[in-house]
Each structure stands twice: as C-alpha cells, then as structure tokens.
Tab-separated table of C-alpha atoms and ligand atoms in Angstrom:
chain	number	residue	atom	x	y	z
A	1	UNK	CA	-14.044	-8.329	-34.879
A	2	UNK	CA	-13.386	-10.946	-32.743
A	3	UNK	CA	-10.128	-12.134	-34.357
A	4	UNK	CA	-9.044	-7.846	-34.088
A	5	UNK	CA	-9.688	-8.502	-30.123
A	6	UNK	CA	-7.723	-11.753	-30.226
A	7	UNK	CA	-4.618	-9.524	-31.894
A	8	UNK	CA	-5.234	-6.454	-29.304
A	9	UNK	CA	-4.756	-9.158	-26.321
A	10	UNK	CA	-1.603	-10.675	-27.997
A	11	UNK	CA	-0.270	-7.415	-28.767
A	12	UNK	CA	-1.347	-6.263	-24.925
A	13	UNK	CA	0.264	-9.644	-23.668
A	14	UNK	CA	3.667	-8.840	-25.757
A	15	UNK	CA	3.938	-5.337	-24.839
A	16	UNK	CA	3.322	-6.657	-21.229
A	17	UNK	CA	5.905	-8.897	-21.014
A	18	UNK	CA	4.643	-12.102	-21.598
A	19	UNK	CA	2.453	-12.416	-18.666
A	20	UNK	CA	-1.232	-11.539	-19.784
A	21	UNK	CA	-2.258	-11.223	-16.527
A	22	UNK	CA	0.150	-7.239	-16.714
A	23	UNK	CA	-1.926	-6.299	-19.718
A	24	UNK	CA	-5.251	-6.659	-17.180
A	25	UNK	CA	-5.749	-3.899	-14.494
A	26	UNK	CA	-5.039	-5.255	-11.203
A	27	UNK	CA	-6.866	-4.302	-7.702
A	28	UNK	CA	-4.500	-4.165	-4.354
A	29	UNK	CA	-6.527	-4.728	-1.327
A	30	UNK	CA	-5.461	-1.841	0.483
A	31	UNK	CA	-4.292	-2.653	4.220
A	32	UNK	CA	-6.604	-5.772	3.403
A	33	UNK	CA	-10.224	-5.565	2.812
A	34	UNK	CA	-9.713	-2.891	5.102
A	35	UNK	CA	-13.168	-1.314	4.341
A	36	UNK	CA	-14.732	-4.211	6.080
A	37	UNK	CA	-12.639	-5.384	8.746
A	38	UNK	CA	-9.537	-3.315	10.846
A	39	UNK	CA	-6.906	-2.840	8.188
A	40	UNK	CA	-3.925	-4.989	8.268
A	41	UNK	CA	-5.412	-8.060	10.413
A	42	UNK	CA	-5.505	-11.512	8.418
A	43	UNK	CA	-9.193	-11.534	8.565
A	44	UNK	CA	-9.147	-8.111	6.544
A	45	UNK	CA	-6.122	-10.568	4.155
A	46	UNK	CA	-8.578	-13.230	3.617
A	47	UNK	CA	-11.349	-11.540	3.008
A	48	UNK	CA	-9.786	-9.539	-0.152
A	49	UNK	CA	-8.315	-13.126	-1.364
A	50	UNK	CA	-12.180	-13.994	-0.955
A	51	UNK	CA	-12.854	-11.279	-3.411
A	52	UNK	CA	-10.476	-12.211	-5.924
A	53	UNK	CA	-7.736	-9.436	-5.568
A	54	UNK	CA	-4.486	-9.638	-7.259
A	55	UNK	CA	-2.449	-8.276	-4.781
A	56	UNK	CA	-2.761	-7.860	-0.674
A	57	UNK	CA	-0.718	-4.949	0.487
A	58	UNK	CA	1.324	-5.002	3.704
A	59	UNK	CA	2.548	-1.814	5.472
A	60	UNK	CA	5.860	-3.014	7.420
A	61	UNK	CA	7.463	-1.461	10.539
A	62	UNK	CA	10.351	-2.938	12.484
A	63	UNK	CA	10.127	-3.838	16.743
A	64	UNK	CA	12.335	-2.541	19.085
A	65	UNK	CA	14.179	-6.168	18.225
A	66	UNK	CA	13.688	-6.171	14.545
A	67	UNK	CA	11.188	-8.117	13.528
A	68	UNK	CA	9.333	-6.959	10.809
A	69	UNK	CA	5.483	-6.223	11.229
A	70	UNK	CA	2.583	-5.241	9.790
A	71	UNK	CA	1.203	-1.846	10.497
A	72	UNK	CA	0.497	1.282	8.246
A	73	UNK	CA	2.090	3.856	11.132
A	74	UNK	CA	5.205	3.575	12.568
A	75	UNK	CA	2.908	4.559	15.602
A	76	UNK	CA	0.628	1.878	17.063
A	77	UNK	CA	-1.799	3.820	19.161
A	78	UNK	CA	-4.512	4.464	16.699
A	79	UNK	CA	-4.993	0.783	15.635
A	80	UNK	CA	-4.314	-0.776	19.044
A	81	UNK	CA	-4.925	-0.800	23.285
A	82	UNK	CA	-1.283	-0.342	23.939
A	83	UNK	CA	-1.971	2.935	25.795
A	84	UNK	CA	-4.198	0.786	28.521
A	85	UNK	CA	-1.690	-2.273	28.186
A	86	UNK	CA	1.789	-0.235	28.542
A	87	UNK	CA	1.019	2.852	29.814
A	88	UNK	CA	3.896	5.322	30.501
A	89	UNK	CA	5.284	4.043	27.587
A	90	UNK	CA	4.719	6.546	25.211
A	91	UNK	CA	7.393	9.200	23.436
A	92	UNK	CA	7.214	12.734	24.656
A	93	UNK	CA	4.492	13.402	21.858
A	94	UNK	CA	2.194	11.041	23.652
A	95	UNK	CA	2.760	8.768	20.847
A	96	UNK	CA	3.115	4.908	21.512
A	97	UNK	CA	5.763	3.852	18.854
A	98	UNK	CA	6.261	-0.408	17.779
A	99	UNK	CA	9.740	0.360	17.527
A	100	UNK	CA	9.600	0.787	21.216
A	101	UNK	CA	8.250	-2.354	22.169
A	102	UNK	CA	9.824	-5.970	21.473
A	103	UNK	CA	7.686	-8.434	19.383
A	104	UNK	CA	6.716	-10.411	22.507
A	105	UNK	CA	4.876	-7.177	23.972
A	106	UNK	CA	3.285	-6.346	20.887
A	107	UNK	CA	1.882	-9.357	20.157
A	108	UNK	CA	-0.360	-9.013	23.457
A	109	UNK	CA	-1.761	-6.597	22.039
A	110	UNK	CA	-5.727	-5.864	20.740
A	111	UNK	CA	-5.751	-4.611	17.229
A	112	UNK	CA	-9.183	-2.307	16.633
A	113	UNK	CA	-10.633	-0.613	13.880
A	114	UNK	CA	-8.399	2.601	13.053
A	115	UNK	CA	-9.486	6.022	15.391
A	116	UNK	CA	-8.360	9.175	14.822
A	117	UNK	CA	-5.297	10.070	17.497
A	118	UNK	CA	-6.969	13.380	18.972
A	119	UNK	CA	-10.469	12.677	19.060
A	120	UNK	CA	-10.302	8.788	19.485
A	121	UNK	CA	-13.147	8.834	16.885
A	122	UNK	CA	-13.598	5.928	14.300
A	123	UNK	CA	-11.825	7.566	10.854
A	124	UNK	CA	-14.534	6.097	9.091
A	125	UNK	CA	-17.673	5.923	11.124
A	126	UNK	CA	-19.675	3.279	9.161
A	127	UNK	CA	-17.024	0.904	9.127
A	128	UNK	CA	-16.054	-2.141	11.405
A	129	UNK	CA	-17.130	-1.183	15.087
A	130	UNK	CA	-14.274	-0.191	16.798
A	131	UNK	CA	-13.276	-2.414	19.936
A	132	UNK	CA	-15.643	-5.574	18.546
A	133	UNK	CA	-14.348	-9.056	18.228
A	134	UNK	CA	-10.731	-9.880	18.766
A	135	UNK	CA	-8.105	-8.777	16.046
A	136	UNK	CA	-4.203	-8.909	16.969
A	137	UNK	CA	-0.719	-8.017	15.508
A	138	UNK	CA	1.241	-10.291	13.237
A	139	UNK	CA	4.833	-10.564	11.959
A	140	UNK	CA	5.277	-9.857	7.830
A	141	UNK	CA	6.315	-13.618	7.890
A	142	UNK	CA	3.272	-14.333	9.362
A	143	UNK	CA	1.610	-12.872	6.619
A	144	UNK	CA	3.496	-14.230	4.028
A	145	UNK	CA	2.870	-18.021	5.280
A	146	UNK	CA	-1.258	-16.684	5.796
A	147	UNK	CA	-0.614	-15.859	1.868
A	148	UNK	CA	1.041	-18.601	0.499
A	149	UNK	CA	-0.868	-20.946	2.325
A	150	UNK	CA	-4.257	-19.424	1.077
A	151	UNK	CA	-2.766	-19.625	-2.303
A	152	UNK	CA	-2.126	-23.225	-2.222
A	153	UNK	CA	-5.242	-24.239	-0.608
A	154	UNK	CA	-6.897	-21.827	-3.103
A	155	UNK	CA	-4.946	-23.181	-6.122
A	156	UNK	CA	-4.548	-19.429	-6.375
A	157	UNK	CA	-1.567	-17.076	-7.397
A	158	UNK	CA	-2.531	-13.858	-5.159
A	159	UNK	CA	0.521	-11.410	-5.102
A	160	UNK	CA	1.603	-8.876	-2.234
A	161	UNK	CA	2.456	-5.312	-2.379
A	162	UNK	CA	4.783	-4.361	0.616
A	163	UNK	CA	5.283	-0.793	1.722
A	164	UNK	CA	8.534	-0.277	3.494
A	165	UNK	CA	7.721	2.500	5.650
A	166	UNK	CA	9.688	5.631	7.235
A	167	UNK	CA	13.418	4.132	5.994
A	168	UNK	CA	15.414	6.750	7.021
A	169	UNK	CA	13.368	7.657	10.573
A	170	UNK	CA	14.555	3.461	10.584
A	171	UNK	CA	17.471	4.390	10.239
A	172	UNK	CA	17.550	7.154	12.673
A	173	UNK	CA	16.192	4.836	15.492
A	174	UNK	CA	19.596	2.139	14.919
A	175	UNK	CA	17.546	0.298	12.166
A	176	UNK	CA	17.608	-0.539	8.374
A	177	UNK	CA	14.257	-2.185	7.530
A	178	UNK	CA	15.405	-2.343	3.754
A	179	UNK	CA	17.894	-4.902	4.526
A	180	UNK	CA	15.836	-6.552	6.682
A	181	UNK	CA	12.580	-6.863	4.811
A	182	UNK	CA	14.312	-8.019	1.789
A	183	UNK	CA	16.198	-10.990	3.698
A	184	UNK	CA	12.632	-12.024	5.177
A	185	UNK	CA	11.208	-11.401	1.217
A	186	UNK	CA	14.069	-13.226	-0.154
A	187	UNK	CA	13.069	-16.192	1.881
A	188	UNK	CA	9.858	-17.017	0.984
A	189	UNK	CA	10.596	-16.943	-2.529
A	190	UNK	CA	10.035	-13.273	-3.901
A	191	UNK	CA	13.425	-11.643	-5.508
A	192	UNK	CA	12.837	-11.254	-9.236
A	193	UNK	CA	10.116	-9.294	-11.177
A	194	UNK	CA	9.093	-12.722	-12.396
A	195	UNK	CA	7.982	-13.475	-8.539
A	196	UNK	CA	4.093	-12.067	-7.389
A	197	UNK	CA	5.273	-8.961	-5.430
A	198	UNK	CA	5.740	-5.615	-5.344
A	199	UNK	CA	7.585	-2.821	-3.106
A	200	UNK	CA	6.812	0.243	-2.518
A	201	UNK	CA	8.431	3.369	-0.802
A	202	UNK	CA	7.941	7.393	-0.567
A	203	UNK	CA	11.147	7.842	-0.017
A	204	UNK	CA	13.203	8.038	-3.758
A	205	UNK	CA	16.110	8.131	-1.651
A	206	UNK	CA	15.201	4.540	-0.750
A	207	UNK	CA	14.154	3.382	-4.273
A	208	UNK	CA	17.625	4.368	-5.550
A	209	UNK	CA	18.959	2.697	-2.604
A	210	UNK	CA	17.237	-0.537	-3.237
A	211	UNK	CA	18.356	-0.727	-6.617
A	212	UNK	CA	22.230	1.170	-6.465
A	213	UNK	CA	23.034	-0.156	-3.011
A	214	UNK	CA	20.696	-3.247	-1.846
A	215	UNK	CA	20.772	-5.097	-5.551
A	216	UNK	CA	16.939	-5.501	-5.368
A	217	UNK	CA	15.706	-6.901	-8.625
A	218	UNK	CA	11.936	-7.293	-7.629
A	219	UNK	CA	9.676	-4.873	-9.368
A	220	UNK	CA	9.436	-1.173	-7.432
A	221	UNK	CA	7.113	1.340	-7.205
A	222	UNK	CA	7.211	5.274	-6.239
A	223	UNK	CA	4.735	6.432	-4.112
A	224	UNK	CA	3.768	10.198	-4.617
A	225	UNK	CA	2.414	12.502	-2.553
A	226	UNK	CA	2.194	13.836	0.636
A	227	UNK	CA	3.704	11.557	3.617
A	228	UNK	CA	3.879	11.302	7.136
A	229	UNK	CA	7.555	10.059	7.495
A	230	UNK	CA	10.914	11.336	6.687
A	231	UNK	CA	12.358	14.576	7.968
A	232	UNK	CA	13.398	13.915	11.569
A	233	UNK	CA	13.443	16.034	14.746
A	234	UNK	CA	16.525	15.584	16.477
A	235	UNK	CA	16.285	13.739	19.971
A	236	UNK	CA	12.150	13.145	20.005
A	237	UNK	CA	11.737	11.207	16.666
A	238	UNK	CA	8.641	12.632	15.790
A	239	UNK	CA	7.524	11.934	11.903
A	240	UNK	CA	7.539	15.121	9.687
A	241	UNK	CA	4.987	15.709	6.874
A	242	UNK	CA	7.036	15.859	3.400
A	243	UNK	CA	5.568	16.084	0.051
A	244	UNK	CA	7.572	14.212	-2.634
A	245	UNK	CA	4.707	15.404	-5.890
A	246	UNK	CA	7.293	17.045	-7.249
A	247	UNK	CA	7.835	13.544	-8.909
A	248	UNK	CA	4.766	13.789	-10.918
A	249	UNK	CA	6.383	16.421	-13.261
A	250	UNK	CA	7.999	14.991	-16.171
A	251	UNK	CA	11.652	15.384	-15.079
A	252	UNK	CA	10.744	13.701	-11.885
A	253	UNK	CA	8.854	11.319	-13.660
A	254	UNK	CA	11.878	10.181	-15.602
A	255	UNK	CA	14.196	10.390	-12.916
A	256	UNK	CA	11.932	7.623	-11.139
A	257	UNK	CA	11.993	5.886	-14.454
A	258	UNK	CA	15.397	4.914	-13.973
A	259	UNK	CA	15.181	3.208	-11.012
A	260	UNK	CA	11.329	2.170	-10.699
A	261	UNK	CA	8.616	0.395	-12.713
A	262	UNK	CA	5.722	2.238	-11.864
A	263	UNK	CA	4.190	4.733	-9.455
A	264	UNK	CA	1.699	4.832	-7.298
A	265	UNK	CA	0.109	8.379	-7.106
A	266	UNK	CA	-2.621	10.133	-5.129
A	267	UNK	CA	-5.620	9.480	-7.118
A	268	UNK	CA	-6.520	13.180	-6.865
A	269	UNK	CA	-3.336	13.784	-9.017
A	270	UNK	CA	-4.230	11.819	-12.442
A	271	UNK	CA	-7.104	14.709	-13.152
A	272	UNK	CA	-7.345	18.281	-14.300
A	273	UNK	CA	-10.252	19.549	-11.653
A	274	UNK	CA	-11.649	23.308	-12.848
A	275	UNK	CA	-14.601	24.417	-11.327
A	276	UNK	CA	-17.453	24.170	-13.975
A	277	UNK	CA	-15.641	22.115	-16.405
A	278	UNK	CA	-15.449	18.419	-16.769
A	279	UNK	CA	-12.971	16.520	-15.210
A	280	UNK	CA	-10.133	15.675	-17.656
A	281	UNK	CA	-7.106	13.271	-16.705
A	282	UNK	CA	-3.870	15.192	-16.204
A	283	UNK	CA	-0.944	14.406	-18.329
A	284	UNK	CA	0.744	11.887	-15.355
A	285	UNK	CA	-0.600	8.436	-16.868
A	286	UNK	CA	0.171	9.445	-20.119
A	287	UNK	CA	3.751	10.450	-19.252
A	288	UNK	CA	4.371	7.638	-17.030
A	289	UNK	CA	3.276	5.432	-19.671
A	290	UNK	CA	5.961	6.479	-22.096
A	291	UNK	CA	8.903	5.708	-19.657
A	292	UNK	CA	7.663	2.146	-19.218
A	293	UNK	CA	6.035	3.197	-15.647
A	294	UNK	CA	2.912	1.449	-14.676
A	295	UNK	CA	0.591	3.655	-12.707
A	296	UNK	CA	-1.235	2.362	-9.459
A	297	UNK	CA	-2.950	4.921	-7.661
A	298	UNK	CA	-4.540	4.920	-3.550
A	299	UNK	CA	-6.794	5.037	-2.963
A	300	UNK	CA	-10.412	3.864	-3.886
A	301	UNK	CA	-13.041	4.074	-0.677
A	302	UNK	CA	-16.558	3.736	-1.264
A	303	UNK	CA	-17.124	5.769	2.086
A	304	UNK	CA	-14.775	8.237	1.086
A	305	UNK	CA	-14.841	9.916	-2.367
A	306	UNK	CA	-13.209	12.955	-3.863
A	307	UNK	CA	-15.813	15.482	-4.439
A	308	UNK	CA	-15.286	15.836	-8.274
A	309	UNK	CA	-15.745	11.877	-8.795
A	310	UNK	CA	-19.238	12.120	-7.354
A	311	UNK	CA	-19.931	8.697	-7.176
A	312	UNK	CA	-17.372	5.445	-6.584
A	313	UNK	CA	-18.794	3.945	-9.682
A	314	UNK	CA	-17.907	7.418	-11.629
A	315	UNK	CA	-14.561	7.487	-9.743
A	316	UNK	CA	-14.038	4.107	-11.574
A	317	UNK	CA	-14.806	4.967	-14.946
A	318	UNK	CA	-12.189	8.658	-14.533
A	319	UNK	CA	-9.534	5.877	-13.724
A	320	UNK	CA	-9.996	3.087	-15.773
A	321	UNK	CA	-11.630	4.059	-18.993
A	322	UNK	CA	-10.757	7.763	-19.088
A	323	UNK	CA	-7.077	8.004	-17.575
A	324	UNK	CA	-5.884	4.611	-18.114
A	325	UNK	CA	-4.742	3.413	-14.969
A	326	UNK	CA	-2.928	-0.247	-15.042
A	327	UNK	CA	-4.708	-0.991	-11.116
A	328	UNK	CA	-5.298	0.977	-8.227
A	329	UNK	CA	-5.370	0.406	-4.279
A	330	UNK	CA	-8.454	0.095	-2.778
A	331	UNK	CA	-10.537	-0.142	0.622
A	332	UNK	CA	-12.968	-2.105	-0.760
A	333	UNK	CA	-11.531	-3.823	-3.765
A	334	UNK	CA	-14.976	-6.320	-4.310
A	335	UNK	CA	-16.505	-2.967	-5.511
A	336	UNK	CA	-13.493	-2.140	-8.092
A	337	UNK	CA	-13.538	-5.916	-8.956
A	338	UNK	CA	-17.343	-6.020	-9.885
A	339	UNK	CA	-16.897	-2.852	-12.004
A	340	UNK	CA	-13.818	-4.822	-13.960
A	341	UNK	CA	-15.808	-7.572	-14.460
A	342	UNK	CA	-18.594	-5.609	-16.091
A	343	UNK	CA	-16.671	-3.287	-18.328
A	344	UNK	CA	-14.914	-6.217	-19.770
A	345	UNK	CA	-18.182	-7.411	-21.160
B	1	CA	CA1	0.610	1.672	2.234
C-alpha cells in the first residue's frame, strides 16, 4: 500500500512537471490574510506567510505617475481616508480614483478595513475594526522586497499571485499597466513558469495580449466571472460591470487553453446547485483538467459562505475532495491550510 502511494506521488510529481510541490493543492492568501487584518497591507502579507500559504496575492493599480500599487479597486475610497485628506478630489461619481493622485499623495494616506461605498458600513462586520491601528499604502515593489525578504529570513519559498487590474480602463486613462508591471516583475526575478508567481487578469483580451504581444512566459491565469472593470463610459471613466462566464463553457474553456494555464473561477461555478438535491460539481474542473488548465477558484471566507456549502469545513470538502480543485483563494487561508493538513492524513 504504501509503495502504491509512493508510485501515485511520482506519477502526480511527473504529470506535474517535475515540481511536487504542483501535484499538492496550494492556498493564495487572498488580498493577504485579509480575514484578519485590512486586505492588502503587509501586516495582512505576513500574517498569511505566518500561516504557511503558498502564494500571497497582490491586486495592482497604477498612480497618476505610474507607479504600480497595491489595491483591489482601481478606486481608493473604500479602503482609505482620502475623502478627509483630499477632498474635492473626487471624479464626478464621487469616486476618489489612485490613478488621480501621484505616489507621494497616496502614500499619506490611512489604509482601513474595507467599508461598503454607500453605507460606509464594514463589508464584513466581525472583521478587523475599521479605523483601528495604523495601516498605509505600499508600492508592488514594496511588496515584492516585504516577500522576498520574509522568504530569506524564513528560509522559505512563498510565491505571489498578481492581479493586473482594469487593463484597458488603464489604458483609457494614458496608461498600460501590463508593460509596466511586467518590467517591475521582471526585476525582481519572476519571468519564467519555473519562477514562484502567477498573473492573473479578467480581461482575455489581456491574457492574449500578454502572451501574442507582451512575450510573457510566466504562468497565467483566467479569471471568470463577473467584474467590475472593463467597458468604459466615455469622458467620466466610470468602471462597468461585465461578465466574462461565458469562458466556463467548453469552447471558451479551450480558447483560454491556448493562451493560459489555469483559471480561476467563482467558486459558486464548479457545482450543480438544485433545490433538494445534493450538490454535485459541474463539469468545469473536469474540462479544465483535460486542456492542461489548473483550476484556482475565489474565494473561501469563513464569514461568508455560499448557502449550499453550509459550513466552511463542508465548502472544503465540495472543492477539494469532491470537485478536485488544484488550490483556491482564500480570506482566511490558516482555516483551508488546517483542513489540508488533516485530509492528507
Ligand atoms: Ca484579486
């Protein structure tokens, strides 16, 4: 039995590549341990290294002088004091965008935990206390030099997982954050798929570009679902909703196949919900598997469940056991990690 197991890992290292690390599931801090502390701030970075996460993810926007930084909106008011900082600065919508502000006045700035733009409500009530402590902005190469740094005083290999967000609204403001980000990735070491990163877009239009036009050779990822970037409103550069699912059938699936390695889905879409029947996974891991895609769906929250999963642990067990997902993104990745730990007993 024990020598079968031995062949099952070899075979799952082979099949993986070489690197038997691929053949394990992997857990991306999402925005950090964002569950815990405001999303995106290096204390949220460390304390998912803490954990033992594979992979820190890192949603990047661009200044109104380029520099790359890490936020998950292109607009800053939800996470930040810039209204009572800079007010009168804001975009017709009432929105404060980074883009509008140079590094130098964005770096003044408080960084809170994330409220909701119309109600100015914590998103997630029983999380971090919103306005408590004193959490800031940083550059992406800030965060890359907070991650290798951690890994060499760790003696640790943790990876990132960069988002490049709203390309094309980028590009609509006099920007290409594609070209940039990849010059500031390129210099700290990560360019091949051998390297410990990953990027990740909504927009396919982008993915294709990264690979047709920009030469990336890093490993890529397709997000899928519904996104809050993209389609752009003439003069006042307000972010449309779009909905790229159509991806998940299998045409779109092997469309992204030729330009991607995996996907990174809604985790709602990997399962067949009827009302009165068990939850089954849908065919999207399965298909994805057969074009060589690894799956990595957003996003686990232990605060914040889909209704059919019941419980996080549950929600663990549809994703890992049942639908066969090769990692997934997560709020509070110490809770996926302790589940990994125990099923691999
Ligand atoms: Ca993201």
């Amino acid at each position: 039995m024990k020598i079968m197991k031995r062949g099952l890992i070899l075979l799952g290292w082979l099949l993986a590549g070489g690197s038997l690390s691929a053949a394990q599931p992997i857990v991306i801090a999402h925005r950090g341990a964002s569950g815990y502390l405001p999303e995106h701030t290096l204390p949220a970075k460390a304390l998912a290294i803490g954990f033992g996460v594979d992979f820190v993810e890192q949603d990047v926007v661009l200044t109104k002088d380029g520099v790359p930084i890490v936020s998950h909106d292109i607009e800053i008011d939800t996470v930040t004091d810039v209204a009572t900082r800079f007010p009168g600065r804001a975009r017709s919508n009432g929105r404060y965008y980074a883009i509008d502000f140079t590094w130098d006045e964005l770096r003044q700035l408080r960084v809170h935990e994330r409220v909701n733009a119309q109600t100015g409500e914590a998103v997630y009530p029983q999380r971090f206390p919103v306005g408590r402590s004193t959490f800031a902005l940083h550059t992406l190469e800030e965060e890359l030099q907070f991650v290798q740094g951690v890994n060499r005083s760790l003696g640790r290999n943790v990876g990132i997982y960069l988002e490049l967000k709203a390309p094309l609204w980028h590009r609509a403001q006099g920007r290409d954050i594609s070209v940039v980000v990849l010059e500031v990735l390129a210099r700290y070491g990560y360019v091949t798929k051998d390297d410990p990163f990953f990027v990740q877009c909504f927009e396919f239009e982008e993915v294709k570009r990264l690979r047709d036009e920009l030469g990336f050779r890093g490993r890529l990822v397709q997000l899928i679902g519904r996104y809050v970037e993209g389609e752009i409103h003439a003069q006042d550069a307000v972010a449309g909703r779009k909905d790229n699912t159509a991806l998940l059938q299998p045409e779109g699936l092997a469309e992204v196949a030729r330009y991607a390695d995996g996907i990174g889905p809604a985790l709602t879409a990997l399962f067949d919900v009827k009302k009165g029947k068990p939850v089954k996974p849908s065919a999207v891991v399965k298909n994805a598997h057969a074009l060589g895609l690894v799956v990595h769906p957003y996003t686990v929250r232990k605060d914040a469940q889909p209704k059919f999963a019941g419980t996080t642990e549950r929600m663990l067990e549809l994703l890992f056991r049942e639908a066969g997902v090769d990692g997934v993104f997560a709020d509070h990745p110490d809770v996926v990690l302790d589940y990994l730990q125990r099923a691999s007993r």
